Coordinates of C-alpha atoms in Angstrom, one line a residue:
M1 CA -59.2 -75.0 -241.7
T2 CA -61.1 -72.8 -240.0
T3 CA -59.3 -72.7 -236.7
T4 CA -55.2 -72.5 -239.3
V5 CA -56.6 -68.5 -241.1
E6 CA -58.2 -67.3 -237.8
T7 CA -54.7 -67.9 -236.0
S8 CA -52.8 -66.7 -238.8
A9 CA -55.5 -63.7 -239.2
H10 CA -54.6 -63.4 -236.0
L11 CA -50.5 -63.4 -235.9
R12 CA -50.5 -60.4 -238.5
S13 CA -52.7 -58.1 -236.5
G14 CA -50.9 -54.7 -235.9
G15 CA -47.7 -53.7 -237.6
V16 CA -44.3 -55.2 -239.3
R17 CA -46.6 -58.7 -237.6
A18 CA -49.1 -58.1 -240.3
L19 CA -45.5 -58.5 -243.3
Y20 CA -43.0 -60.1 -241.6
A21 CA -43.0 -63.9 -239.0
G22 CA -39.4 -64.4 -239.0
N23 CA -39.4 -66.9 -241.2
P24 CA -38.1 -66.7 -245.1
G25 CA -36.1 -69.8 -244.6
A26 CA -39.7 -71.7 -244.9
V27 CA -39.5 -70.6 -248.1
V28 CA -35.7 -71.2 -249.0
Q29 CA -37.0 -75.2 -247.4
R30 CA -39.3 -75.0 -249.9
G31 CA -38.3 -74.1 -253.1
L32 CA -34.7 -76.6 -251.9
V33 CA -36.8 -79.9 -252.1
A34 CA -39.3 -78.3 -255.2
A35 CA -35.7 -78.3 -257.1
R36 CA -34.7 -81.5 -256.9
S37 CA -37.9 -82.8 -259.2
S38 CA -36.9 -80.2 -261.2
S39 CA -34.8 -80.3 -265.3
W40 CA -30.5 -79.5 -264.3
V41 CA -30.7 -78.7 -268.0
V42 CA -32.4 -75.7 -267.6
V43 CA -31.1 -74.9 -264.8
L44 CA -26.6 -75.5 -266.5
S45 CA -28.1 -74.1 -269.5
G46 CA -27.8 -70.2 -267.9
F47 CA -24.5 -70.7 -266.0
F48 CA -23.3 -71.8 -269.6
E49 CA -24.1 -69.1 -272.1
P50 CA -22.0 -66.6 -270.7
V51 CA -18.9 -69.6 -270.4
F52 CA -19.6 -69.9 -274.4
Y53 CA -19.5 -65.7 -274.9
L54 CA -16.6 -65.6 -273.1
A55 CA -14.6 -68.9 -275.1
S56 CA -16.5 -67.0 -278.7
F57 CA -15.1 -63.7 -277.9
G58 CA -13.1 -63.8 -275.9
I59 CA -10.6 -66.3 -277.5
G60 CA -12.1 -65.5 -281.2
L61 CA -12.0 -61.5 -281.2
G62 CA -9.8 -61.2 -279.1
V63 CA -6.9 -62.7 -280.9
L64 CA -8.1 -59.9 -283.5
I65 CA -8.7 -57.3 -281.3
G66 CA -5.7 -57.5 -278.8
D67 CA -6.1 -54.6 -275.6
V68 CA -9.1 -52.8 -274.4
Q69 CA -9.5 -49.5 -272.0
T70 CA -11.5 -50.0 -269.6
S71 CA -12.5 -47.0 -267.7
T72 CA -10.6 -45.6 -265.1
G73 CA -7.3 -45.9 -268.7
V74 CA -6.2 -49.4 -267.4
E75 CA -5.2 -51.9 -271.4
V76 CA -6.3 -54.9 -270.3
P77 CA -6.5 -57.9 -272.7
Y78 CA -10.1 -58.7 -274.7
A79 CA -11.5 -60.9 -272.6
A80 CA -10.1 -60.4 -269.6
F81 CA -12.8 -57.0 -270.5
I82 CA -15.3 -58.9 -271.3
A83 CA -15.3 -61.7 -268.5
P84 CA -15.9 -59.5 -265.3
A85 CA -18.8 -57.9 -267.4
L86 CA -20.5 -61.3 -268.6
L87 CA -19.8 -62.5 -264.8
A88 CA -22.6 -59.8 -264.1
V89 CA -24.5 -61.1 -266.5
S90 CA -24.3 -64.7 -265.2
A91 CA -25.4 -63.6 -261.6
M92 CA -28.4 -62.0 -262.8
N93 CA -29.2 -64.7 -265.1
G94 CA -28.9 -66.6 -262.4
A95 CA -31.1 -64.4 -260.5
I96 CA -34.1 -63.6 -263.3
Y97 CA -34.7 -66.5 -264.2
D98 CA -35.8 -68.3 -259.8
S99 CA -37.4 -64.4 -260.1
T100 CA -39.7 -64.0 -262.6
W101 CA -40.7 -67.4 -264.5
N102 CA -41.1 -69.1 -261.2
V103 CA -42.3 -67.0 -259.6
F104 CA -44.4 -66.4 -262.5
F105 CA -45.3 -69.6 -262.1
K106 CA -46.0 -70.3 -258.4
M107 CA -48.5 -66.9 -258.6
N108 CA -50.6 -68.1 -261.0
Y109 CA -50.8 -71.7 -261.9
G110 CA -49.6 -73.2 -258.9
K111 CA -51.3 -70.9 -256.2
L112 CA -48.5 -71.0 -254.1
Y113 CA -48.4 -68.1 -252.4
E114 CA -52.3 -67.7 -251.4
G115 CA -50.7 -71.5 -249.2
M116 CA -47.9 -70.2 -247.6
L117 CA -49.8 -66.3 -246.3
A118 CA -52.9 -69.5 -245.6
T119 CA -50.0 -69.8 -242.8
S120 CA -48.2 -67.5 -241.0
L121 CA -46.2 -67.1 -243.1
G122 CA -46.4 -63.0 -244.0
P123 CA -45.7 -60.8 -247.6
L124 CA -41.5 -60.2 -246.6
D125 CA -41.3 -63.5 -245.5
V126 CA -42.7 -64.1 -249.2
A127 CA -41.4 -62.3 -250.9
L128 CA -37.5 -62.0 -249.4
G129 CA -37.3 -65.9 -248.9
E130 CA -37.8 -66.5 -253.0
I131 CA -34.9 -63.4 -253.4
V132 CA -32.6 -65.7 -251.3
Y133 CA -33.5 -68.8 -253.7
A134 CA -33.1 -66.9 -256.2
L135 CA -30.0 -65.4 -255.4
L136 CA -28.4 -69.4 -254.0
R137 CA -28.7 -69.8 -257.6
G138 CA -27.3 -66.7 -258.5
L139 CA -24.3 -67.9 -256.0
V140 CA -23.5 -70.7 -257.7
Y141 CA -23.0 -69.4 -261.7
A142 CA -21.4 -66.5 -260.6
S143 CA -19.0 -68.8 -258.7
G144 CA -18.9 -71.2 -261.6
F145 CA -17.0 -68.5 -263.5
L146 CA -16.0 -67.0 -261.4
V147 CA -13.1 -70.2 -260.7
I148 CA -13.5 -70.0 -265.0
M149 CA -11.5 -66.9 -264.8
Q150 CA -8.9 -67.8 -262.1
V151 CA -8.3 -71.2 -264.9
W152 CA -8.3 -69.2 -268.0
G153 CA -6.3 -66.0 -266.7
L154 CA -8.5 -63.7 -266.8
N155 CA -8.4 -62.4 -263.0
L156 CA -6.1 -59.3 -263.2
S157 CA -6.2 -59.0 -259.6
W158 CA -6.1 -60.6 -255.8
T159 CA -9.6 -57.8 -255.1
A160 CA -11.3 -60.6 -257.9
I161 CA -12.4 -62.4 -255.3
L162 CA -14.2 -58.6 -254.4
A163 CA -15.8 -60.0 -256.8
L164 CA -18.2 -63.1 -255.1
P165 CA -20.1 -60.7 -253.5
A166 CA -20.1 -57.7 -255.1
V167 CA -21.9 -60.0 -258.0
L168 CA -24.8 -61.6 -254.9
L169 CA -25.7 -57.7 -254.0
I170 CA -26.5 -57.8 -258.6
A171 CA -28.9 -61.1 -258.0
F172 CA -30.2 -58.9 -255.3
G173 CA -31.1 -56.4 -256.9
F174 CA -31.9 -58.1 -260.4
A175 CA -34.3 -60.5 -258.3
S176 CA -35.9 -58.5 -255.4
L177 CA -37.6 -56.0 -258.5
G178 CA -37.7 -59.0 -261.0
M179 CA -40.4 -60.4 -258.6
A180 CA -42.3 -57.1 -258.0
V181 CA -42.5 -56.5 -262.0
T182 CA -43.5 -60.4 -262.6
S183 CA -46.9 -60.3 -259.7
Y184 CA -48.2 -57.7 -262.1
M185 CA -48.1 -60.5 -265.1
K186 CA -50.7 -61.9 -266.1
V187 CA -50.3 -64.0 -269.3
F188 CA -46.9 -66.1 -269.6
Q189 CA -46.4 -64.2 -272.8
Q190 CA -46.3 -60.8 -271.1
M191 CA -43.2 -62.4 -270.1
D192 CA -41.6 -61.8 -273.1
L193 CA -42.0 -57.9 -272.1
I194 CA -38.8 -59.7 -269.6
N195 CA -36.5 -61.3 -272.3
F196 CA -37.0 -57.1 -274.6
V197 CA -36.1 -55.1 -271.7
L198 CA -32.4 -58.1 -270.9
L199 CA -31.8 -59.3 -273.9
P200 CA -30.6 -55.0 -275.1
M201 CA -29.2 -53.6 -271.4
F202 CA -26.7 -57.3 -272.2
L203 CA -25.9 -56.2 -275.6
F204 CA -25.0 -52.2 -274.5
S205 CA -24.4 -52.1 -271.1
A206 CA -20.5 -51.2 -271.8
T207 CA -20.9 -56.3 -272.5
F208 CA -18.2 -55.9 -274.7
Y209 CA -16.4 -52.6 -275.5
P210 CA -16.6 -49.5 -273.7
I211 CA -19.1 -46.9 -273.1
T212 CA -17.5 -43.6 -274.6
V213 CA -18.1 -45.4 -278.1
Y214 CA -21.7 -44.6 -277.6
P215 CA -22.8 -40.4 -277.8
E216 CA -23.3 -38.4 -274.3
W217 CA -26.9 -38.7 -275.6
V218 CA -26.6 -42.7 -275.4
Q219 CA -23.9 -43.3 -272.5
A220 CA -26.5 -41.2 -270.5
I221 CA -29.6 -43.8 -271.0
V222 CA -26.7 -46.4 -270.1
Q223 CA -26.1 -45.5 -267.5
A224 CA -29.5 -45.1 -265.8
L225 CA -29.1 -49.0 -266.2
P226 CA -28.8 -50.7 -264.1
L227 CA -26.1 -53.9 -265.9
W228 CA -24.0 -51.1 -265.9
H229 CA -23.0 -50.4 -262.8
G230 CA -22.6 -54.1 -262.0
V231 CA -20.3 -54.0 -265.1
E232 CA -18.6 -51.4 -264.4
L233 CA -18.4 -52.4 -260.8
V234 CA -17.6 -56.4 -262.0
R235 CA -14.5 -54.5 -263.7
G236 CA -13.2 -52.4 -261.7
L237 CA -13.1 -55.7 -259.2
T238 CA -11.2 -57.8 -261.6
T239 CA -8.6 -55.8 -263.6
G240 CA -7.5 -54.4 -259.6
A241 CA -8.6 -51.0 -261.0
L242 CA -10.8 -49.5 -258.1
Y243 CA -11.2 -45.8 -257.9
P244 CA -14.1 -43.6 -255.1
G245 CA -17.0 -44.3 -258.0
M246 CA -17.6 -47.4 -257.8
L247 CA -19.4 -46.9 -254.2
W248 CA -22.0 -45.3 -255.8
H249 CA -22.5 -48.2 -258.1
V250 CA -22.7 -50.2 -254.6
L251 CA -25.8 -46.9 -253.1
Y252 CA -27.1 -47.8 -256.8
Y253 CA -27.8 -51.9 -256.2
V254 CA -28.6 -50.9 -252.8
V255 CA -31.7 -49.2 -253.8
M256 CA -32.5 -51.1 -256.2
I257 CA -33.2 -53.9 -253.1
G258 CA -34.8 -51.5 -250.9
V259 CA -37.3 -49.9 -254.1
G260 CA -37.4 -54.4 -255.0
L261 CA -38.8 -55.5 -251.7
I262 CA -40.3 -52.6 -250.6
F263 CA -42.5 -52.5 -253.2
T264 CA -42.6 -57.0 -253.5
T265 CA -44.5 -57.0 -250.0
K266 CA -47.0 -54.6 -251.1
R267 CA -47.4 -56.5 -254.1
L268 CA -47.9 -59.7 -252.5
R269 CA -49.8 -58.4 -249.3
A270 CA -52.7 -56.6 -251.9
L271 CA -52.9 -59.3 -254.5
F272 CA -53.6 -62.1 -251.5
L273 CA -54.4 -59.9 -247.9
G274 CA -56.3 -57.1 -249.8

């Protein structure tokens, strides 16, 4: 054991090797093996939640509301308006679950990261591995939801296929930042703060109605939230209303991913290697 710790300490000495051993796949593989014994009911519930919203609001209220104007001025059926928003929410839910609750229990109760970092793995390996594992769930959720949209005729343009890499970007952003925030949680009651942030963001990020219904100062707050950028990006792709401003939404998530990765790596290093 002493030899192992001395060896891993030697491998981490200096430069990038102090953070990254080039093996985040080991963390992903460990997560997939552990998932075999997980409750698939919990996993599936995260997928069906936005599907139920789409069925209820899209079919029910859609009959009463009719067409809705997007931010680009395109008139689309109400179900086609909320479906891309719920697709973005689906990716967010999948990524958040694994990067917050799962990470919280591994960090505070399972003590898994202490064991991982006692090997040749660095904190960036652990962070990337956990985030990629969270992305897999986001990808599964988003792919299934996109198929449902296609079956229900809610993908209005061929560019809807580009929504798949877009939702991966969204999931990556939420997973990287979610893991960083979770590293500060010490008791599970604090995890309610995550839902306290996510729920209003889900309801008010132009998910069910255009952002123009708000006063300008409220619009500014909503536009600062990550989910709004995801909703606008995916909505533009599924309706075929592309515009140059969509690149700002992409840039928002690129910055979010970078900040989250740096934040998480430094936090893991301070917690377990400091």
